[in-house]
Amino acid sequence: MAEERRQKHCSVVLPTESMKAMAESVGVGQLQEDSCVALSEEVSYRIKEIAQDALKFMHHGKRRKLTTSDIDNALKLKNVEPLYGFQSQEFIPFRFASGGGRELHFYEEKEVDLSDIINTPLPRVPLDVSLKATKEQQKAESTEPLKVVKPGQEEEGTIQGKSQGTTTPDGKGKEKGLIRLKPRSTHELSVEQQLYYKEITEACVGSCEAKRAEALQSIATDPGLYQMLPRFSTFISEGVRVNVVQNNLALLIYLMRMVKALMDNPTLYLEKYLHELIPAVVTCIVSKQLCLRPDVDNHWALRDFAARLMAQSCKTFSTTTNNIQSRITKTFTKSWLDDKTQWTTRYGCIAGLAELGSDVIKTLIIPRLAVEGARIKAVMEGPVVSNIDKIGAEHVQSLLLKHCASVIAKLRPQPDNVDQYRTDYGYLGPMLCSHVMKARTQAALQAQQVNRTTLTITQPRPTLSVSQSGLSGSSGPRTPSIIKVPSSLTLMSPRPGTPSQPSPPATKYIVMATSAGAASTQQVITLSSSQSASPVTSTVPSATSTLQPLVKLESGSGAGLTASRPLQKYIVVSLPSSASSSLETKSSVLPTSISSSSLDGGMKLERSESPGASTQSPH
Amino acid sequence: MAAVQGGMGDADIKTDIKTEPSADGFGNNNANDGRVLSASPGSSSSTGSNKQTAPVTPEDQQTLLAVLQFLKKNKLTESVEILRREAGLPENSLDPKANESAGAGSGGAAGIVDLEGGDASSLLSRVTGSSSAGAQAPTKVAEDQPDVSVVLSAYSQQGDPTLYKVYYRDLKKFIETVLDCHRAELSQVFYPLFVHMYLELVYNNHESEAKAFFEKFSGDQECYYEEDLRILSGLTKKEHMRGNETLLDFRTSKFVLRISRDSYQLLKRHLQERQNNQIWNIIQEHLYIDIFDGMPRSKSQIDAMSGSLAGEAKREANKTKVYYGLLKEPEIELPLDDEDEEAENEEGKPKKKKPKKDSVGSKSKKQDPNAPSQNRIPLPELKDSDKLDKIMYMKEATKRIRLGPDNLPSVCFYTFLNAYQGLTAVDLTDDSSLIAGGFADSTVRVWSVTPKKLRKVKSAADLNLIDKESDDVLERIMDEKTASESKIMYGHSGPVYGISFSPDRNYLLSSSEDGTVRLWSLLTFTCLVAYKGHNYPVWDTQFSPYGYYFVSGGHDRVARLWATDHYQPLRIFSGHLADITCTRFHPNSNYVATGSSDRTIRLWDVLSGNCVRIFTGHKGPIHSLAFSPNGKFLASGATDGRVLLWDIGHGLMVGELKGHTDTIYSLRFSRDGEILASGSMDNTVRLWDAMKAFDDLETDDFTAATGHIHLQDNSQELLLGTYTTKSTPVIHLHFTRRNLLLAAGAFNP
């Protein structure tokens, strides 16, 4: 083989055509064939000589790549003027042309406008040479010292590399054994992306509900957002930080909806940004105060919603290495167990735990029912209590009842004895008993396939309404949803018998649905707002026919069919599929969940399985 | 034009050298004559005798005359005069008839020519070991047509070009059929013969025959000649032969072969029987066959030693005695040391220290029989600061970790970030407090790797204000405002390829593509001197371990010895056939080792300027050299990825370390010489058990006498560790005084 190569070395000579072409380019028209041959041999020989010398410079430059400066230096050795100013952006700066039976490669010399060069902004100054020391203990065959890389940074780095590749040579790279953390990388967004980002964030926290819905839909479905993801996650975490201090409930809700939308987007990988998102979400669950008037505002709903978000992210992102679920559980439990914890925080902790599933309820919440009952009793029946505490205790109580009933229904054999319950669960015992019985009857009613739960209350304040599922008896996993439905929402329109939609501009609606296996039902709704129709049309009509969704126009009279008043509150559509209606729901649920999974791709597959599993659990 | 200038430059140098000993008109030289080496006529004559044992021959005279003619033509009458005087040639020696009469002393003259490396000498075939000052521009060759024809005329013998193949094939057949024991030895003839036959064909304009010949037989040559063959392959026309360095190398030096008497007789008989005069002529004229008595060598023995551009070293070349021992350490008042120790260590410890110190003391008192006499080379006197440093050194040395196979050093890697492939040289001070980098963008940068920042000396006006009597005057002269972690020094106009700190950390040397070596002050961070002498890139430079002297070597194939206070070189070491790629001082400062692209290493005596050792065996350009701390051994690394170990005293190869896959750019022995570290382009640092490599050695008289070596293939046993970086070629290694290994390189994304 070596021989072959050598022979090749020997025979490589520039073609005479090149000589002709070059001669022509300097104005020598007719070059004799003999001269061409002689020239090409001479030129080839000289080029080889120069290349050999250039290699020498490369070796001494301690490089593996031959550069143009090596060739310049080799030319200098031969007393030949080096090529000044030769610089090419491209790897092979030659152009190919053929015609007249000849083919040639030439170097394209573009005319450059000097003012263009002068006016172009200077490129970023390349980083200066610096020195880093890395210590390595004597470990043969081992190589790099431990690198400390924050999760997410590597990914960012590569993305950055890709996007920046053309602009500035990123000489920094990941340095071997760099003990210090890489500074946060900021990568540039294109002008379009910047505009988009601005629009989206403004819409998400702005006052126009229609725009918000669009924006959220965009976040949830747009496939090209990964470059903006770091910005979004920073936006959210900063936003929560600021608005918690200012007790701006509305904005917190908007931000949580953004989180939800981000999580719904199948093309985004949130793993790298959980360190920003999770604290924000947890803040919305357990913060002492989330609104200006804790006695009036429904911050409970935000807590519930955030708790569900948390549960969902635990399910999706928890791995054996990051241990999100167990860390979160620990956090909640710890502050719940603390006696001094406020009712609001207490509520958040319980909600957060409860959303994690029936196992968590069974092992962590039920054993504490008696203690918690005593505490509630102290507030409810005790002498002096502030109104706020009382409300808090009430909410905690109903939360506990709601979540525990279905679990206890499965745990305890019939019959349900009130006294028994009282001894087991203390103050809450009797109420639990009735809830459990209700849950059981619901389960029994399942044969009749219908059950409606959920109703929702709204608040007197027109700007924001949060609905909350009241009586859902199931503890199945649920996807949270607070969906503000603009008046023109498709969900409404296909519903038969719906009165003409009220469409006052300032009205906000909230549709909130929760129930067992709710993952699917909610998705239906979510999809309905984002995707065109099929799930909606399939589920909603069935709901109308079989489930009787309940619509309450709260501020209007109960049966008010004419939505004439401008400020109205709203709507709850709930597709109950509580423990009782498992078979039916399962059948209706699974297809939708599958469709959603196919839509969502890999990561959501888990989710599509979990509703199935949970719908079975009631048995 | 430029070439003519080059010629004049060389002539000037010659003039200077000749005039220096007589000390006429160079006032600056006189001032230091006591300490500085001076090139005595005696030394130059011994250079001449070293080159070739042959006494004055008519060829030498012819050479001389050709030189004179050249000088005359270029109107360098003064040089002509001097040369003639030196050579002892009569005034009318240029008259061809007078040649015979001028014999005496021309050996000395030849020596001068050797030292010279002048243009003229390179053109003359008879002067062995001379080197040309780089590439000759074609224009110039044309001017000197008569001389060139002298060189090339050796090829003009007309044989039938078509028969060349037959001759060569005949010989090949013959060698293939001889007894196994002779075959390996006789196979050595192939390569030089092939080259010379090819060149003859080319010279005589038999282009197609030459090509055919090349294609037919180039594949038979040993793989390590491939690089040369590639150069040869490009050479297909007589016109190309002018100014081609490789060709001139072949012409100007006889290819040296070592062949046993038996094998040689066999070859001779065969050629005479076949009347194969063509080949016989080539062997006679262009090959130097070093015949020895005894058993022929084996293939592996031959392979170990061959590979250089001009064959093996002649045995006589390595016979000179080399004083490889270390110089006696100067006495330093230990009490001071003791006090410090005691102060530091409270009680108890001093007791332990004492016996150690005694041993150190006794060691230094004993004169090494192999050491040169203390004043063989005038060395600078120790200053107070040097003594302090020595004390520091000894203190550190007591804390040194004993390394060994079970106790490998920790490695600290200094990575240059954002160097954009531009880092070309690195050096660390002996106390590991400063690191300097040479860059392709012509800058030299110095970093402090200790918390102590780099400061400049205050300006002259400010210096006036300080109290010169105060104890901390050395602190006071520094300007705090200039403190920074690194300093950049501008001055070169080409990539900086070599860099070296002075032992006292006050100076820094850098050598560059622009042909200069610059001396920088680390007090003011400015350039003090630019030493001009090399007209071509200077690949490496290094300070003597005692300071003051330094050596540089470059593309012009000569190494130069300088003293910092002389702008002219003190010695010119000429003899390499290709670029000098690296230069190292022996620990006793009496010798200089140079590695070259001609794949040989030469050891030069600083006193006489003679080449005292030629080591062949590398198969690629040598890029790193390291002396063992005891001065006995030399390690060398080359582009072929092998480290070779040499016994300087015996002039023998004693080991081969295989493992690296790319050029080895750095080699370093640990402070006590137990470990050899090598760093390479393949992103690894490897540690080798040097103790074992040298301990296993038993050099019997026979090996020493014949130079036949037996290498065991024990690289794997000697390899103690391999440390890889992610993407950082290792271009410098350094053991701190406590035996921590420091490595440096530029991250290469």
mmCIF file of C-alpha atoms in Angstrom, chain A residues 271-544:
data_model
loop_
_atom_site.group_PDB
_atom_site.id
_atom_site.type_symbol
_atom_site.label_atom_id
_atom_site.label_comp_id
_atom_site.label_asym_id
_atom_site.label_seq_id
_atom_site.Cartn_x
_atom_site.Cartn_y
_atom_site.Cartn_z
ATOM 1 C CA GLU A 271 -35.954 18.643 32.797
ATOM 2 C CA LYS A 272 -33.228 21.191 32.440
ATOM 3 C CA TYR A 273 -35.324 23.981 33.841
ATOM 4 C CA LEU A 274 -36.996 22.263 36.737
ATOM 5 C CA HIS A 275 -34.597 24.001 39.077
ATOM 6 C CA GLU A 276 -36.390 27.206 38.210
ATOM 7 C CA LEU A 277 -39.907 25.959 37.678
ATOM 8 C CA ILE A 278 -40.346 23.737 40.698
ATOM 9 C CA PRO A 279 -39.577 26.412 43.274
ATOM 10 C CA ALA A 280 -42.021 28.698 41.505
ATOM 11 C CA VAL A 281 -44.762 26.090 41.548
ATOM 12 C CA VAL A 282 -44.099 25.090 45.120
ATOM 13 C CA THR A 283 -44.243 28.711 46.107
ATOM 14 C CA CYS A 284 -47.731 28.920 44.652
ATOM 15 C CA ILE A 285 -48.745 25.880 46.641
ATOM 16 C CA VAL A 286 -47.485 26.673 50.093
ATOM 17 C CA SER A 287 -46.995 30.383 50.284
ATOM 18 C CA LYS A 288 -48.520 31.909 53.395
ATOM 19 C CA GLN A 289 -50.278 34.568 51.478
ATOM 20 C CA LEU A 290 -50.993 34.683 47.812
ATOM 21 C CA CYS A 291 -53.531 37.404 47.576
ATOM 22 C CA LEU A 292 -54.390 40.717 49.107
ATOM 23 C CA ARG A 293 -57.572 39.618 50.786
ATOM 24 C CA PRO A 294 -57.132 36.074 51.983
ATOM 25 C CA ASP A 295 -60.601 35.974 53.433
ATOM 26 C CA VAL A 296 -62.300 36.750 50.174
ATOM 27 C CA ASP A 297 -60.038 35.768 47.310
ATOM 28 C CA ASN A 298 -60.017 32.237 46.160
ATOM 29 C CA HIS A 299 -56.361 31.527 46.413
ATOM 30 C CA TRP A 300 -57.245 27.963 47.323
ATOM 31 C CA ALA A 301 -57.901 27.221 43.739
ATOM 32 C CA LEU A 302 -54.452 28.417 42.788
ATOM 33 C CA ARG A 303 -52.995 26.123 45.407
ATOM 34 C CA ASP A 304 -54.977 23.225 44.073
ATOM 35 C CA PHE A 305 -53.964 23.981 40.561
ATOM 36 C CA ALA A 306 -50.326 24.358 41.407
ATOM 37 C CA ALA A 307 -50.480 21.192 43.475
ATOM 38 C CA ARG A 308 -51.728 19.353 40.481
ATOM 39 C CA LEU A 309 -48.987 20.835 38.351
ATOM 40 C CA MET A 310 -46.536 19.662 40.936
ATOM 41 C CA ALA A 311 -48.000 16.188 40.962
ATOM 42 C CA GLN A 312 -47.822 16.067 37.245
ATOM 43 C CA SER A 313 -44.229 17.143 37.085
ATOM 44 C CA CYS A 314 -43.355 14.630 39.774
ATOM 45 C CA LYS A 315 -44.889 11.968 37.676
ATOM 46 C CA THR A 316 -43.201 13.096 34.504
ATOM 47 C CA PHE A 317 -39.776 14.119 35.631
ATOM 48 C CA SER A 318 -39.042 12.271 38.822
ATOM 49 C CA THR A 319 -36.192 9.882 38.351
ATOM 50 C CA THR A 320 -34.013 7.927 40.672
ATOM 51 C CA THR A 321 -31.302 10.508 40.286
ATOM 52 C CA ASN A 322 -33.176 13.723 40.831
ATOM 53 C CA ASN A 323 -35.674 12.238 43.278
ATOM 54 C CA ILE A 324 -38.065 15.073 42.771
ATOM 55 C CA GLN A 325 -41.048 13.265 44.194
ATOM 56 C CA SER A 326 -39.440 12.201 47.420
ATOM 57 C CA ARG A 327 -37.835 15.566 47.925
ATOM 58 C CA ILE A 328 -41.114 17.330 47.347
ATOM 59 C CA THR A 329 -42.937 14.907 49.633
ATOM 60 C CA LYS A 330 -40.418 15.542 52.337
ATOM 61 C CA THR A 331 -40.768 19.266 51.987
ATOM 62 C CA PHE A 332 -44.542 19.143 52.226
ATOM 63 C CA THR A 333 -44.591 16.735 55.101
ATOM 64 C CA LYS A 334 -42.097 18.701 57.064
ATOM 65 C CA SER A 335 -43.976 21.947 56.930
ATOM 66 C CA TRP A 336 -47.290 20.233 57.460
ATOM 67 C CA LEU A 337 -46.043 18.609 60.629
ATOM 68 C CA ASP A 338 -44.901 21.913 61.963
ATOM 69 C CA ASP A 339 -47.406 23.214 64.538
ATOM 70 C CA LYS A 340 -46.811 26.812 63.720
ATOM 71 C CA THR A 341 -47.615 26.393 60.100
ATOM 72 C CA GLN A 342 -50.375 28.684 58.926
ATOM 73 C CA TRP A 343 -53.612 27.274 57.633
ATOM 74 C CA THR A 344 -52.892 28.468 54.156
ATOM 75 C CA THR A 345 -49.584 26.709 53.999
ATOM 76 C CA ARG A 346 -51.106 23.711 55.701
ATOM 77 C CA TYR A 347 -53.722 23.591 53.035
ATOM 78 C CA GLY A 348 -51.084 23.769 50.343
ATOM 79 C CA CYS A 349 -49.036 21.006 51.857
ATOM 80 C CA ILE A 350 -51.983 18.710 52.160
ATOM 81 C CA ALA A 351 -53.141 19.507 48.678
ATOM 82 C CA GLY A 352 -49.682 18.928 47.317
ATOM 83 C CA LEU A 353 -49.432 15.589 49.075
ATOM 84 C CA ALA A 354 -52.925 14.529 48.200
ATOM 85 C CA GLU A 355 -52.371 15.140 44.539
ATOM 86 C CA LEU A 356 -49.460 12.763 44.562
ATOM 87 C CA GLY A 357 -51.811 9.804 44.660
ATOM 88 C CA SER A 358 -53.748 7.494 46.878
ATOM 89 C CA ASP A 359 -50.630 5.791 48.175
ATOM 90 C CA VAL A 360 -49.350 9.019 49.533
ATOM 91 C CA ILE A 361 -52.726 9.769 51.059
ATOM 92 C CA LYS A 362 -52.849 6.380 52.651
ATOM 93 C CA THR A 363 -49.397 6.517 54.172
ATOM 94 C CA LEU A 364 -49.020 10.158 54.997
ATOM 95 C CA ILE A 365 -52.394 11.828 55.336
ATOM 96 C CA ILE A 366 -54.780 9.298 56.805
ATOM 97 C CA PRO A 367 -52.594 8.528 59.827
ATOM 98 C CA ARG A 368 -52.686 12.182 60.667
ATOM 99 C CA LEU A 369 -56.371 12.683 60.276
ATOM 100 C CA ALA A 370 -57.038 12.526 63.999
ATOM 101 C CA VAL A 371 -54.385 15.086 64.827
ATOM 102 C CA GLU A 372 -55.486 17.339 62.084
ATOM 103 C CA GLY A 373 -59.101 16.907 63.120
ATOM 104 C CA ALA A 374 -58.266 18.060 66.590
ATOM 105 C CA ARG A 375 -56.575 21.097 65.219
ATOM 106 C CA ILE A 376 -59.541 21.925 63.046
ATOM 107 C CA LYS A 377 -61.866 21.405 65.924
ATOM 108 C CA ALA A 378 -59.870 23.798 68.009
ATOM 109 C CA VAL A 379 -60.338 26.455 65.416
ATOM 110 C CA MET A 380 -63.958 25.744 64.548
ATOM 111 C CA GLU A 381 -65.237 25.313 68.020
ATOM 112 C CA GLY A 382 -62.690 27.186 69.962
ATOM 113 C CA PRO A 383 -63.458 30.511 71.419
ATOM 114 C CA VAL A 384 -61.534 33.200 69.714
ATOM 115 C CA VAL A 385 -60.520 32.752 66.220
ATOM 116 C CA SER A 386 -59.857 35.058 63.419
ATOM 117 C CA ASN A 387 -62.035 34.770 60.429
ATOM 118 C CA ILE A 388 -59.097 33.941 58.276
ATOM 119 C CA ASP A 389 -58.115 30.996 60.406
ATOM 120 C CA LYS A 390 -61.617 29.757 60.341
ATOM 121 C CA ILE A 391 -61.852 29.890 56.616
ATOM 122 C CA GLY A 392 -58.521 28.172 56.403
ATOM 123 C CA ALA A 393 -59.592 25.417 58.724
ATOM 124 C CA GLU A 394 -62.776 24.942 56.770
ATOM 125 C CA HIS A 395 -60.878 24.579 53.580
ATOM 126 C CA VAL A 396 -58.436 22.179 55.092
ATOM 127 C CA GLN A 397 -61.309 20.169 56.420
ATOM 128 C CA SER A 398 -63.115 19.937 53.131
ATOM 129 C CA LEU A 399 -59.848 19.169 51.399
ATOM 130 C CA LEU A 400 -59.133 16.321 53.742
ATOM 131 C CA LEU A 401 -62.624 14.982 53.441
ATOM 132 C CA LYS A 402 -62.507 15.184 49.706
ATOM 133 C CA HIS A 403 -59.261 13.368 49.287
ATOM 134 C CA CYS A 404 -59.524 10.904 52.095
ATOM 135 C CA ALA A 405 -63.038 9.709 51.566
ATOM 136 C CA SER A 406 -62.401 7.746 48.465
ATOM 137 C CA VAL A 407 -59.212 6.266 49.810
ATOM 138 C CA ILE A 408 -60.880 5.240 53.025
ATOM 139 C CA ALA A 409 -63.772 3.844 51.087
ATOM 140 C CA LYS A 410 -61.341 1.450 49.539
ATOM 141 C CA LEU A 411 -59.440 0.786 52.695
ATOM 142 C CA ARG A 412 -62.232 0.098 55.122
ATOM 143 C CA PRO A 413 -64.694 -2.648 54.829
ATOM 144 C CA GLN A 414 -68.360 -1.849 55.077
ATOM 145 C CA PRO A 415 -70.386 -1.050 57.028
ATOM 146 C CA ASP A 416 -69.435 2.447 57.926
ATOM 147 C CA ASN A 417 -69.999 3.030 61.551
ATOM 148 C CA VAL A 418 -69.957 6.612 62.688
ATOM 149 C CA ASP A 419 -68.640 5.736 66.111
ATOM 150 C CA GLN A 420 -65.995 3.591 64.664
ATOM 151 C CA TYR A 421 -64.960 6.450 62.487
ATOM 152 C CA ARG A 422 -64.952 8.787 65.368
ATOM 153 C CA THR A 423 -62.602 6.606 67.350
ATOM 154 C CA ASP A 424 -60.375 6.129 64.382
ATOM 155 C CA TYR A 425 -60.279 9.600 62.976
ATOM 156 C CA GLY A 426 -61.385 11.811 65.828
ATOM 157 C CA TYR A 427 -63.160 15.027 65.068
ATOM 158 C CA LEU A 428 -63.349 14.400 61.402
ATOM 159 C CA GLY A 429 -64.689 10.934 61.873
ATOM 160 C CA PRO A 430 -68.403 11.565 61.468
ATOM 161 C CA MET A 431 -67.987 13.784 58.502
ATOM 162 C CA LEU A 432 -65.636 11.306 56.941
ATOM 163 C CA CYS A 433 -68.119 8.608 57.545
ATOM 164 C CA SER A 434 -70.786 10.410 55.636
ATOM 165 C CA HIS A 435 -68.393 11.220 52.849
ATOM 166 C CA VAL A 436 -67.267 7.663 52.635
ATOM 167 C CA MET A 437 -70.800 6.486 52.516
ATOM 168 C CA LYS A 438 -71.483 8.981 49.793
ATOM 169 C CA ALA A 439 -68.448 7.723 47.939
ATOM 170 C CA ARG A 440 -69.670 4.199 48.260
ATOM 171 C CA THR A 441 -73.082 5.032 47.015
ATOM 172 C CA GLN A 442 -71.542 6.836 44.138
ATOM 173 C CA ALA A 443 -69.528 3.747 43.404
ATOM 174 C CA ALA A 444 -72.677 1.771 43.563
ATOM 175 C CA LEU A 445 -74.434 4.196 41.335
ATOM 176 C CA GLN A 446 -71.807 3.695 38.792
ATOM 177 C CA ALA A 447 -73.972 1.231 37.073
ATOM 178 C CA GLN A 448 -76.270 4.022 36.285
ATOM 179 C CA GLN A 449 -73.341 5.540 34.638
ATOM 180 C CA VAL A 450 -74.111 9.036 35.525
ATOM 181 C CA ASN A 451 -72.719 11.014 38.121
ATOM 182 C CA ARG A 452 -72.083 14.525 38.288
ATOM 183 C CA THR A 453 -69.882 16.146 40.608
ATOM 184 C CA THR A 454 -68.407 19.387 40.518
ATOM 185 C CA LEU A 455 -69.860 22.478 40.705
ATOM 186 C CA THR A 456 -68.167 25.533 40.936
ATOM 187 C CA ILE A 457 -68.323 28.549 42.650
ATOM 188 C CA THR A 458 -67.169 31.699 41.494
ATOM 189 C CA GLN A 459 -66.151 34.754 43.100
ATOM 190 C CA PRO A 460 -67.844 37.998 43.081
ATOM 191 C CA ARG A 461 -64.936 39.690 41.496
ATOM 192 C CA PRO A 462 -65.435 39.910 37.848
ATOM 193 C CA THR A 463 -61.860 39.877 36.781
ATOM 194 C CA LEU A 464 -60.957 36.591 38.023
ATOM 195 C CA SER A 465 -62.892 33.566 38.703
ATOM 196 C CA VAL A 466 -61.628 30.393 39.839
ATOM 197 C CA SER A 467 -63.667 27.389 39.980
ATOM 198 C CA GLN A 468 -62.974 24.483 42.000
ATOM 199 C CA SER A 469 -64.292 21.076 42.037
ATOM 200 C CA GLY A 470 -66.275 20.557 45.072
ATOM 201 C CA LEU A 471 -67.124 17.013 45.498
ATOM 202 C CA SER A 472 -65.008 14.980 43.376
ATOM 203 C CA GLY A 473 -64.630 11.865 45.300
ATOM 204 C CA SER A 474 -61.772 10.374 43.582
ATOM 205 C CA SER A 475 -58.176 10.766 44.240
ATOM 206 C CA GLY A 476 -57.042 9.689 40.899
ATOM 207 C CA PRO A 477 -54.379 11.655 39.198
ATOM 208 C CA ARG A 478 -55.644 14.704 37.666
ATOM 209 C CA THR A 479 -54.330 17.082 35.323
ATOM 210 C CA PRO A 480 -54.873 20.466 36.560
ATOM 211 C CA SER A 481 -56.638 22.936 34.547
ATOM 212 C CA ILE A 482 -57.784 26.337 35.050
ATOM 213 C CA ILE A 483 -58.960 27.328 31.792
ATOM 214 C CA LYS A 484 -60.271 30.640 31.074
ATOM 215 C CA VAL A 485 -62.598 30.341 28.317
ATOM 216 C CA PRO A 486 -63.294 33.264 26.207
ATOM 217 C CA SER A 487 -66.904 33.607 25.394
ATOM 218 C CA SER A 488 -66.447 32.268 21.971
ATOM 219 C CA LEU A 489 -64.894 29.092 23.126
ATOM 220 C CA THR A 490 -65.772 26.172 21.003
ATOM 221 C CA LEU A 491 -66.530 24.128 23.984
ATOM 222 C CA MET A 492 -69.627 26.085 24.535
ATOM 223 C CA SER A 493 -70.938 26.531 21.160
ATOM 224 C CA PRO A 494 -71.622 22.978 20.180
ATOM 225 C CA ARG A 495 -73.562 22.412 23.283
ATOM 226 C CA PRO A 496 -77.140 22.083 22.448
ATOM 227 C CA GLY A 497 -79.491 24.117 24.330
ATOM 228 C CA THR A 498 -76.962 26.572 25.456
ATOM 229 C CA PRO A 499 -78.336 29.952 25.491
ATOM 230 C CA SER A 500 -76.798 32.580 23.394
ATOM 231 C CA GLN A 501 -73.423 33.244 24.776
ATOM 232 C CA PRO A 502 -72.901 36.259 26.782
ATOM 233 C CA SER A 503 -70.203 38.268 25.317
ATOM 234 C CA PRO A 504 -69.449 41.258 27.351
ATOM 235 C CA PRO A 505 -65.913 42.257 26.876
ATOM 236 C CA ALA A 506 -64.857 42.336 30.437
ATOM 237 C CA THR A 507 -66.233 39.020 31.391
ATOM 238 C CA LYS A 508 -63.946 36.241 32.258
ATOM 239 C CA TYR A 509 -64.965 32.741 32.403
ATOM 240 C CA ILE A 510 -63.433 29.914 33.967
ATOM 241 C CA VAL A 511 -64.111 26.447 33.143
ATOM 242 C CA MET A 512 -62.879 24.092 35.584
ATOM 243 C CA ALA A 513 -63.362 20.495 35.667
ATOM 244 C CA THR A 514 -62.052 17.971 37.931
ATOM 245 C CA SER A 515 -62.948 14.506 38.626
ATOM 246 C CA ALA A 516 -61.472 11.134 38.796
ATOM 247 C CA GLY A 517 -59.600 10.046 35.796
ATOM 248 C CA ALA A 518 -59.705 13.648 35.170
ATOM 249 C CA ALA A 519 -56.516 13.576 33.316
ATOM 250 C CA SER A 520 -58.492 12.556 30.391
ATOM 251 C CA THR A 521 -61.427 14.759 30.843
ATOM 252 C CA GLN A 522 -59.327 17.747 31.308
ATOM 253 C CA GLN A 523 -57.369 16.922 28.359
ATOM 254 C CA VAL A 524 -60.436 16.893 26.446
ATOM 255 C CA ILE A 525 -61.036 20.350 27.452
ATOM 256 C CA THR A 526 -57.553 21.443 26.958
ATOM 257 C CA LEU A 527 -57.559 19.978 23.575
ATOM 258 C CA SER A 528 -60.778 21.543 22.823
ATOM 259 C CA SER A 529 -59.302 24.898 23.255
ATOM 260 C CA SER A 530 -56.223 24.140 21.353
ATOM 261 C CA GLN A 531 -57.002 21.457 18.942
ATOM 262 C CA SER A 532 -59.934 21.846 16.769
ATOM 263 C CA ALA A 533 -62.611 19.515 17.609
ATOM 264 C CA SER A 534 -62.699 15.874 17.523
ATOM 265 C CA PRO A 535 -62.275 15.181 21.191
ATOM 266 C CA VAL A 536 -64.632 17.916 22.020
ATOM 267 C CA THR A 537 -67.283 16.835 19.744
ATOM 268 C CA SER A 538 -66.990 13.339 20.861
ATOM 269 C CA THR A 539 -66.890 13.936 24.532
ATOM 270 C CA VAL A 540 -68.918 16.945 25.002
ATOM 271 C CA PRO A 541 -71.973 15.779 23.204
ATOM 272 C CA SER A 542 -71.792 12.599 25.105
ATOM 273 C CA ALA A 543 -71.571 14.664 28.164
ATOM 274 C CA THR A 544 -74.665 16.516 27.248
#
